[in-house]
PDB file of C-alpha atoms in Angstrom:
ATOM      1  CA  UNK A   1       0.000   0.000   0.000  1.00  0.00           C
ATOM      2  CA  UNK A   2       1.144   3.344  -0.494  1.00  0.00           C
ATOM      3  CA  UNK A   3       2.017   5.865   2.244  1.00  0.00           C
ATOM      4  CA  UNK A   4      -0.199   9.394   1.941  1.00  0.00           C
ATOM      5  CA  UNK A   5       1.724  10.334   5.458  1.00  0.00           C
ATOM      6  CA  UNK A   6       4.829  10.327   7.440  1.00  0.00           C
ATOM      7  CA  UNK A   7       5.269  12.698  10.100  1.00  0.00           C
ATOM      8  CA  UNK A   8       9.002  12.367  11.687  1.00  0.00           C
ATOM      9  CA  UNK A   9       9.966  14.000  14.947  1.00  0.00           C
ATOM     10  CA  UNK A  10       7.614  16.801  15.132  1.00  0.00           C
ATOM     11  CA  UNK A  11       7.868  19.349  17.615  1.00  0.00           C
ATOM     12  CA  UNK A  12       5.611  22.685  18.351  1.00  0.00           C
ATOM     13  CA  UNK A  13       6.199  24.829  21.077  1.00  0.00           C
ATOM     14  CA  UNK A  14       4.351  27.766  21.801  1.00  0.00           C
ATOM     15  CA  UNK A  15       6.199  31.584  23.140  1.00  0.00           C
ATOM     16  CA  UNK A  16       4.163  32.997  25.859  1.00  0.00           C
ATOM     17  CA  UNK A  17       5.475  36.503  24.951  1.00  0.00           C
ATOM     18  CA  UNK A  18       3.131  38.425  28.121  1.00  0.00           C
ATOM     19  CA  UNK A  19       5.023  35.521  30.212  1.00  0.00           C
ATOM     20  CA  UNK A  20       9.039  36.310  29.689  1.00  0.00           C
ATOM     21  CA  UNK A  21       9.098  34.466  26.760  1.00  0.00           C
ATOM     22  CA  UNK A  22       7.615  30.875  28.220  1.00  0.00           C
ATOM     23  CA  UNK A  23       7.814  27.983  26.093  1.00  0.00           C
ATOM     24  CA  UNK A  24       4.849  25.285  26.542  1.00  0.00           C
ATOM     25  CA  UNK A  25       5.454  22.368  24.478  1.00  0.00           C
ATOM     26  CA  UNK A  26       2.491  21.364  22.454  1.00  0.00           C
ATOM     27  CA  UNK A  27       3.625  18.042  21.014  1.00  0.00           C
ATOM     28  CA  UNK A  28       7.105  16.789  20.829  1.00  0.00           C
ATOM     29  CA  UNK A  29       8.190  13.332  18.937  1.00  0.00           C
ATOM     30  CA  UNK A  30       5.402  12.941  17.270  1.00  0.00           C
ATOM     31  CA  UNK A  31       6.112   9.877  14.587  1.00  0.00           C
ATOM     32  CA  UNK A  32       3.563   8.149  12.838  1.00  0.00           C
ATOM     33  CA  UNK A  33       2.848   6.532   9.303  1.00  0.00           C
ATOM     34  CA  UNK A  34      -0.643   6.283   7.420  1.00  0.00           C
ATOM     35  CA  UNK A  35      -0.987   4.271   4.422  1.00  0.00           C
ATOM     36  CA  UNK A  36      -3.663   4.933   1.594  1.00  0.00           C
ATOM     37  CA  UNK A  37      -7.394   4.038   3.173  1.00  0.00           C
ATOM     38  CA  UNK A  38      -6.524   3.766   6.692  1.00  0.00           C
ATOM     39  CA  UNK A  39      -7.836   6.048   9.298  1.00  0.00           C
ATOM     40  CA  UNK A  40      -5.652   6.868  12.592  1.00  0.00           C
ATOM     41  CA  UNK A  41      -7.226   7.518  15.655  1.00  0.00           C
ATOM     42  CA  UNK A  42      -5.848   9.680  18.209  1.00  0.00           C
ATOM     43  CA  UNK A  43      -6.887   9.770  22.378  1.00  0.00           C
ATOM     44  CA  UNK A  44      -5.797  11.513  25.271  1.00  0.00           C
ATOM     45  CA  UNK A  45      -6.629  13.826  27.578  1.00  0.00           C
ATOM     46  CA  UNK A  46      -8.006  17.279  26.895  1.00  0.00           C
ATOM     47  CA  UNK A  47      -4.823  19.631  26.871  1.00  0.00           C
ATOM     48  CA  UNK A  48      -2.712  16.754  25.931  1.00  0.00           C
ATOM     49  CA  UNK A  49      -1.789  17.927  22.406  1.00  0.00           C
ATOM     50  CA  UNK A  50      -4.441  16.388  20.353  1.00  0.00           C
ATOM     51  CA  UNK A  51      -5.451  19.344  18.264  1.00  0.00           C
ATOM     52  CA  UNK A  52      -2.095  20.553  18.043  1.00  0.00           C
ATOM     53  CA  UNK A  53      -0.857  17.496  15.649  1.00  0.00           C
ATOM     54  CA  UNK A  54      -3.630  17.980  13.716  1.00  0.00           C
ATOM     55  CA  UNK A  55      -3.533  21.859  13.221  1.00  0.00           C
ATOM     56  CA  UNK A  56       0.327  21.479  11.795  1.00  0.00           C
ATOM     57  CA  UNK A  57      -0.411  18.939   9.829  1.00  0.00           C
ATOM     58  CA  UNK A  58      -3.361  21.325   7.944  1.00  0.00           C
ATOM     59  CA  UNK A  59      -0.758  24.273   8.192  1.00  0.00           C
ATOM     60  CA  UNK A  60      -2.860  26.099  11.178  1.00  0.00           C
ATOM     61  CA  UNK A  61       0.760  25.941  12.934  1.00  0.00           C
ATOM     62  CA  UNK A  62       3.754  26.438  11.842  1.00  0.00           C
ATOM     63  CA  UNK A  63       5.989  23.515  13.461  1.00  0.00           C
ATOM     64  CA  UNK A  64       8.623  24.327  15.624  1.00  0.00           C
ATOM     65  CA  UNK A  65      10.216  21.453  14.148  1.00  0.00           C
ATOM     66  CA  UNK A  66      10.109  17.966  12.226  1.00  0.00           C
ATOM     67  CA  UNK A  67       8.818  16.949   8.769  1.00  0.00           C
ATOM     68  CA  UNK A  68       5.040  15.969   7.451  1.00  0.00           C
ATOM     69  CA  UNK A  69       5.745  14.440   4.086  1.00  0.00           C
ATOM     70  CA  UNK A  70       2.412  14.296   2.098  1.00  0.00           C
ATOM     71  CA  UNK A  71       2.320  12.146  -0.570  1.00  0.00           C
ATOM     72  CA  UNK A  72       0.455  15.007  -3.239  1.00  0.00           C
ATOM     73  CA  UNK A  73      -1.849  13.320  -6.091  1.00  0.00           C
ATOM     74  CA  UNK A  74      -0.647  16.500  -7.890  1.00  0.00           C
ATOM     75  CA  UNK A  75       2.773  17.688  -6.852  1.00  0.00           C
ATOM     76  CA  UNK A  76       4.151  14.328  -5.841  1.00  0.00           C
ATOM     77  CA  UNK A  77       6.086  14.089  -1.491  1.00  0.00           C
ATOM     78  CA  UNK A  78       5.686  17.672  -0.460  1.00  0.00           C
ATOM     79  CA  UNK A  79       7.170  18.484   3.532  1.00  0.00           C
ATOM     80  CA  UNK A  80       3.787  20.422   4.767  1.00  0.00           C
ATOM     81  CA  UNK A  81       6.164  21.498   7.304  1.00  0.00           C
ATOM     82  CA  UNK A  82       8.040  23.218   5.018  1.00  0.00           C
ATOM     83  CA  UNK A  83       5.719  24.406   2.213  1.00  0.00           C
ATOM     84  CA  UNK A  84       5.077  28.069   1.205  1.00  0.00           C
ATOM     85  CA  UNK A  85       1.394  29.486   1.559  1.00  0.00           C
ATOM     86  CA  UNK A  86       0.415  28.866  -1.880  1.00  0.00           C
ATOM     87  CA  UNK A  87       1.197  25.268  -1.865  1.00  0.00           C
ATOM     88  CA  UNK A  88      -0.591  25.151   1.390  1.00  0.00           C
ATOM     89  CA  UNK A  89      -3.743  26.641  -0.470  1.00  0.00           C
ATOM     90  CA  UNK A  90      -3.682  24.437  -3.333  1.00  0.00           C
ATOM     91  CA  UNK A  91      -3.106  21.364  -1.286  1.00  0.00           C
ATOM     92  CA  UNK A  92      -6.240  22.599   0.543  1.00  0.00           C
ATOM     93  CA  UNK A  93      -8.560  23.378  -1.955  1.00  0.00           C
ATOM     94  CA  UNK A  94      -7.765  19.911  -4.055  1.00  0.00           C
ATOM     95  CA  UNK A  95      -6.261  17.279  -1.548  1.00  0.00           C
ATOM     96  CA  UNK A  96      -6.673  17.833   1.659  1.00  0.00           C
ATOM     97  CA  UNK A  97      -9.876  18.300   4.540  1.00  0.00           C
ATOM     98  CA  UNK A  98     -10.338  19.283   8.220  1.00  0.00           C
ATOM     99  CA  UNK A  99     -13.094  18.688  10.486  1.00  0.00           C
ATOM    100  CA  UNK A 100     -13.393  21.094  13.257  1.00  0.00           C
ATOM    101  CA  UNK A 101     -15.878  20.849  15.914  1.00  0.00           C
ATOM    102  CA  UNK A 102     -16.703  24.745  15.076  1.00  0.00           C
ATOM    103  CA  UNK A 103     -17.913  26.340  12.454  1.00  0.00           C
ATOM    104  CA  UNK A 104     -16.271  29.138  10.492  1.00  0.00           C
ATOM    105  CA  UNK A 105     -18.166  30.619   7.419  1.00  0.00           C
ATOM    106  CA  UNK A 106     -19.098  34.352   6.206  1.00  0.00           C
ATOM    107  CA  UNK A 107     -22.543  35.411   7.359  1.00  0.00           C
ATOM    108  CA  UNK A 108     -24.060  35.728   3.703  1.00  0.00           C
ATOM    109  CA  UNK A 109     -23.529  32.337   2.623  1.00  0.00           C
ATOM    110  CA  UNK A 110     -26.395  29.381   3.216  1.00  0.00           C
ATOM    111  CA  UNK A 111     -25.731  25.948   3.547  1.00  0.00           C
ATOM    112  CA  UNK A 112     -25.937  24.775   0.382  1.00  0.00           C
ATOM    113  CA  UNK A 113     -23.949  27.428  -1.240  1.00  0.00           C
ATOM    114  CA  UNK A 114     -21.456  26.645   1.952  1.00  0.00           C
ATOM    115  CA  UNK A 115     -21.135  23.084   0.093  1.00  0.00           C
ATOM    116  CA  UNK A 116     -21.483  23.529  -3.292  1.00  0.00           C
ATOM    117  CA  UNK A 117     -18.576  26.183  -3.143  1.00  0.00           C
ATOM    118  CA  UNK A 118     -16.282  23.414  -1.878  1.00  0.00           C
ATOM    119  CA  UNK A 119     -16.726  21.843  -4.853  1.00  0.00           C
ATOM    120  CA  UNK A 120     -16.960  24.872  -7.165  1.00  0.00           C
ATOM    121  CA  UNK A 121     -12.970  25.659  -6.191  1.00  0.00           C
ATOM    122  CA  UNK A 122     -12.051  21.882  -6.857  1.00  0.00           C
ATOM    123  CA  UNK A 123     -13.276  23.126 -10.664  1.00  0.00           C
ATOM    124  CA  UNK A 124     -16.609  21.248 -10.446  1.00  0.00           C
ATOM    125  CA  UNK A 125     -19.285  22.249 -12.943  1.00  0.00           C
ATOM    126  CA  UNK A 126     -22.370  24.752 -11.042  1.00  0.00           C
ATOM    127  CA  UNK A 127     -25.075  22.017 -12.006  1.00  0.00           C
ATOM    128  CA  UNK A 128     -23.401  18.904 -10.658  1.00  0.00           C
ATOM    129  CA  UNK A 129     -21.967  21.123  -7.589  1.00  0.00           C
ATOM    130  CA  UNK A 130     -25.778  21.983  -6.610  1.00  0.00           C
ATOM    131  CA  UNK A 131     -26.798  17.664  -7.310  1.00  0.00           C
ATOM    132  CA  UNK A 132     -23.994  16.801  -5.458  1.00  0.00           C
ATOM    133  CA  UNK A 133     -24.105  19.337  -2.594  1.00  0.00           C
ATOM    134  CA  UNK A 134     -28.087  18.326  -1.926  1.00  0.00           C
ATOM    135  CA  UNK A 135     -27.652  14.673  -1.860  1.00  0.00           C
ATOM    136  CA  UNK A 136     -24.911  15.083   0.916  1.00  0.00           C
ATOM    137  CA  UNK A 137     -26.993  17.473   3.064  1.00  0.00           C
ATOM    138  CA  UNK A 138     -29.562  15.047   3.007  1.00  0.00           C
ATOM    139  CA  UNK A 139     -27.300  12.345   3.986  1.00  0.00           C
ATOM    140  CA  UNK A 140     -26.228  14.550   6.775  1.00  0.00           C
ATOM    141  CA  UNK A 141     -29.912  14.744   7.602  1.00  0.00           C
ATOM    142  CA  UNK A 142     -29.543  18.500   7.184  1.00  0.00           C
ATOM    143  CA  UNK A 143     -33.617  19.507   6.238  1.00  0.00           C
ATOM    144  CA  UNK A 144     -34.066  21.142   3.049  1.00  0.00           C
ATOM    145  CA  UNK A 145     -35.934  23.834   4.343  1.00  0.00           C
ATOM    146  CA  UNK A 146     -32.495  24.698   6.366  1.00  0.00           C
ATOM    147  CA  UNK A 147     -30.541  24.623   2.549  1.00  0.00           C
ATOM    148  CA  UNK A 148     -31.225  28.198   1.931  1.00  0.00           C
ATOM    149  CA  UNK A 149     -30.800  29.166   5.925  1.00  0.00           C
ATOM    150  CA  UNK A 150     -27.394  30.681   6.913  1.00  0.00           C
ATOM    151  CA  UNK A 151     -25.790  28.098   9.295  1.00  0.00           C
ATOM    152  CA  UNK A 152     -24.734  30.741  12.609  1.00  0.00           C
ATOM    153  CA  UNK A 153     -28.724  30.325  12.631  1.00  0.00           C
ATOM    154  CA  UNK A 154     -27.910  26.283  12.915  1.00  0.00           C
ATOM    155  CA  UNK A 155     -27.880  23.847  16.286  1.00  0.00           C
ATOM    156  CA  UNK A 156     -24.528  22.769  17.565  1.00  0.00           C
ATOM    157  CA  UNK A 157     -25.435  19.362  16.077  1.00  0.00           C
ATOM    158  CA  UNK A 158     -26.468  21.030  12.379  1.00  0.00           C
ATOM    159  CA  UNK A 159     -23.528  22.889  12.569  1.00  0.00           C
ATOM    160  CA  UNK A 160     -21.501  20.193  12.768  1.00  0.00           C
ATOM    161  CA  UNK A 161     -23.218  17.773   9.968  1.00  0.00           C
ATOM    162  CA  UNK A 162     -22.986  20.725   7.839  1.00  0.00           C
ATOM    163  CA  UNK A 163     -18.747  20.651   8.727  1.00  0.00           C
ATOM    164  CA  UNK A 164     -19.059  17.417   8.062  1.00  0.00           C
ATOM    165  CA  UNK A 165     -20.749  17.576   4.915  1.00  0.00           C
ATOM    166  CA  UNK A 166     -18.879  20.411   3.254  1.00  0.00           C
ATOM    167  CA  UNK A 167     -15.287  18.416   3.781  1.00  0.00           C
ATOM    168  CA  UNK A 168     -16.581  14.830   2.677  1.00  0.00           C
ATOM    169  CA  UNK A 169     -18.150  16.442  -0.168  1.00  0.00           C
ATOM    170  CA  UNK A 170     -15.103  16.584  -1.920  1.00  0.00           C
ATOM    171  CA  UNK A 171     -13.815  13.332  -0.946  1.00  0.00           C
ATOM    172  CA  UNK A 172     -10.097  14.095  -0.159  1.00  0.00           C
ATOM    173  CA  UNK A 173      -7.112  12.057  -0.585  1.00  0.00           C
ATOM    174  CA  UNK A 174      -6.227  13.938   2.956  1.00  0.00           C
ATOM    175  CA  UNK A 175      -8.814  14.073   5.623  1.00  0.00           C
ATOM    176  CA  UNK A 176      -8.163  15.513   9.307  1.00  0.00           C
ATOM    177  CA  UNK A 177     -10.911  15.118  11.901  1.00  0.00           C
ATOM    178  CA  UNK A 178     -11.585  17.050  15.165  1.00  0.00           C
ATOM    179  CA  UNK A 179     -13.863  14.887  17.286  1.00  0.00           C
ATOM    180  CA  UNK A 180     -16.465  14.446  14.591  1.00  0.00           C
ATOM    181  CA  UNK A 181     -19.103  12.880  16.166  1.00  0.00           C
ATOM    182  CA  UNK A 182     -18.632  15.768  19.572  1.00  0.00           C
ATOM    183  CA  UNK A 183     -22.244  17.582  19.580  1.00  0.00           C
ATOM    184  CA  UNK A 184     -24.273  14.528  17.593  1.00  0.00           C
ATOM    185  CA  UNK A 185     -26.734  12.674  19.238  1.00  0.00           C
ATOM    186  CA  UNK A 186     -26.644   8.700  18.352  1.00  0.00           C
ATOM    187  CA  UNK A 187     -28.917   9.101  15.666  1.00  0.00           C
ATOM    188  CA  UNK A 188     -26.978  11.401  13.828  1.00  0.00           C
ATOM    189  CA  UNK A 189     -23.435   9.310  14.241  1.00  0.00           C
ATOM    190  CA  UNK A 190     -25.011   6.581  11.684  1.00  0.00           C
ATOM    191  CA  UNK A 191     -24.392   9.078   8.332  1.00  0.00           C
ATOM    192  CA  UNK A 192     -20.867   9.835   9.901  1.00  0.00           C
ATOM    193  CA  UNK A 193     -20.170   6.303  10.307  1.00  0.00           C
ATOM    194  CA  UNK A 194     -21.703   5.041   7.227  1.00  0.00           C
ATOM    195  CA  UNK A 195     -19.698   8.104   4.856  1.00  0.00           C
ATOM    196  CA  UNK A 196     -16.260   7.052   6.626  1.00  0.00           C
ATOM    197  CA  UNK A 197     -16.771   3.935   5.894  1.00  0.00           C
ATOM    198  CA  UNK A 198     -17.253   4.440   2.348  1.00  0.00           C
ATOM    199  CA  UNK A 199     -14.655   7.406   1.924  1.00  0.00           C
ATOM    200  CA  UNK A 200     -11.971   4.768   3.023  1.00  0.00           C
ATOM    201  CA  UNK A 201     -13.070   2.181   0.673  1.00  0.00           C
ATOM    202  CA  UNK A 202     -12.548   4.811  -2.053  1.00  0.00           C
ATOM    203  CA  UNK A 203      -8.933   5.476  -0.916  1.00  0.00           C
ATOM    204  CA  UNK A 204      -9.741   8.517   1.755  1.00  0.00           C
ATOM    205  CA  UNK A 205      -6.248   8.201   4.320  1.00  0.00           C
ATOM    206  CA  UNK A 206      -7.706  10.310   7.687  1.00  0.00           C
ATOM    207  CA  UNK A 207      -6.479  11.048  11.147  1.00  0.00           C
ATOM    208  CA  UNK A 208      -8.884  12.013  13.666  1.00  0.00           C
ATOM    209  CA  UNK A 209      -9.151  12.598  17.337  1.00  0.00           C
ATOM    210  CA  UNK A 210     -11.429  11.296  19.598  1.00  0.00           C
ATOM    211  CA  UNK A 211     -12.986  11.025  22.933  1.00  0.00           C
ATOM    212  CA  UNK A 212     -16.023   8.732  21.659  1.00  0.00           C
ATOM    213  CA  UNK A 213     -14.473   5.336  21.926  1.00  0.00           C
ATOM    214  CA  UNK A 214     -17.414   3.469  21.223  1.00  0.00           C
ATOM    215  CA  UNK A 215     -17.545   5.064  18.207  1.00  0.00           C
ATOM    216  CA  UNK A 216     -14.158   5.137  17.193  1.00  0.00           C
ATOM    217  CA  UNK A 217     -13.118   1.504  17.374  1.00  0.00           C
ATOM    218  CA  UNK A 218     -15.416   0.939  14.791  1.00  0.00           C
ATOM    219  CA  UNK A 219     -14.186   3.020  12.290  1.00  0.00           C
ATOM    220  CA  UNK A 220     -10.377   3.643  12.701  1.00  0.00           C
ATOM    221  CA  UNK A 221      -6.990   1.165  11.907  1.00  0.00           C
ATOM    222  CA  UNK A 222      -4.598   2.186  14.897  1.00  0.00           C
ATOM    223  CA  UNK A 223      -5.085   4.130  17.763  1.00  0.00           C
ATOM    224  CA  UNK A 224      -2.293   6.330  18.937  1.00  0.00           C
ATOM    225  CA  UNK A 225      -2.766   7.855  22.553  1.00  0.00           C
ATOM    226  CA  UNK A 226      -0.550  11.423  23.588  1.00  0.00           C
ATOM    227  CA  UNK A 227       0.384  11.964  26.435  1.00  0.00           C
ATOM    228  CA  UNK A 228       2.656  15.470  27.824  1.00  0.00           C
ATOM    229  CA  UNK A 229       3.050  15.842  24.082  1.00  0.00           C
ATOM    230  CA  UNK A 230       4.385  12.100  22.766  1.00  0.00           C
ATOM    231  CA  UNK A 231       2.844   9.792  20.892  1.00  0.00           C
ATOM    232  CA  UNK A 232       2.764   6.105  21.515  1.00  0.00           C
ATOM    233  CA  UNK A 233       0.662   3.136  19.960  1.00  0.00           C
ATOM    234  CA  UNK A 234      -2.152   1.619  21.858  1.00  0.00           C
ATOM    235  CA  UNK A 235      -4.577  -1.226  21.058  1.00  0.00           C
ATOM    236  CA  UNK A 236      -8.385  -0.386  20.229  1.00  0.00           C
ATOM    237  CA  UNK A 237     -10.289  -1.124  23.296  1.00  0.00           C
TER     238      UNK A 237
END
């Protein structure tokens, strides 16, 4: 199988500037491989460094240190670590998705145009965009009559179907995930389950973090629990 990502010693520490220039370490020897399909799942405690690994791997942070080779569809091994803005855009737009338990979107943009732009800057045609962009709201179990509603309007739970719908969508070779399944009630972790599933059979690699374990031994490869900052493999529960 082919590796999507390697991420070798990395290291981010954060300057406290207001605090005589305090370091806190936010992860440190962080190592880990994924392989094409295969989804890593990441525990530990809140504070641990969780969202930290997964924010330099999207670019959010810089990293203090380390490489996070990406095995690019479209521009071959690129070191996100190392990468200039622009090549963090592209990767972005075409190759790579994040999952955030928040919601981040201008206030004059509904739903559905919060989807079918997604795939609108992969190049997508309007038409298929707007087929496309319904059928995964409504796998979401987003209402139609909310399609046309601007989403700071939305539940915590909509919110977060409607994150969830807007990075599947485009069915990444790359996809990060920040406890995905945090505001849903059990109802609504079936279409997350069910789209995972299905997004790794097509070749999706994703890393996620989780405090659901119930939900995530059924869906991830490996489970890699941090601890003050390092990494170490642990069996699924």
């Amino acid at each position: 199988m082919r590796v999507i990502l390697k991420v070798t010693d990395l290291c981010k520490t954060f300057t406290l500037h207001r605090l005589n220039q305090r370091k806190i370490i936010g992860c440190q020897n962080i190592n880990f491989t994924v392989q094409q399909g295969q989804f890593i799942g990441i525990t530990g405690k809140s504070g641990a460094g969780k969202t930290t690994v997964l924010k330099c791997i999207y670019r959010t942070y810089l990293p203090s240190s380390g490489s996070i080779v990406f095995n690019s569809a479209l521009q071959g091994e690129i070191d996100l670590a190392q990468s200039d803005v622009q090549q963090i855009i592209t990767v972005r737009r075409q190759e790579i998705g994040y999952i955030a338990q928040f919601l981040r979107v201008l206030p004059q943009m509904t739903a559905l145009d919060l989807v079918v732009e997604t795939l609108l800057a992969k190049g997508d045609h309007q038409e298929q965009a707007v087929q496309q962009a319904r059928a995964m709201l409504r796998h979401f179990q987003i209402p139609a009559k909310l399609w046309d509603a601007y989403p700071h309007t939305f539940s915590g739970g909509e919110k977060l179907r409607l994150n969830l719908a807007q990075a599947m969508i485009k069915r990444p070779r790359l996809l990060l995930l920040d406890e995905p399944t945090a505001a849903l009630d059990e109802q609504s972790k079936a279409p997350v389950q069910e789209m995972i599933i299905e997004l790794k059979k097509s070749g999706t690699t994703m890393v996620g973090i989780f405090h659901d374990l119930a939900f995530m031994k059924d869906v991830v490869d490996s489970n890699y629990q941090i601890s003050q900052g390092c990494f170490k493999e642990v069996g699924i529960a």
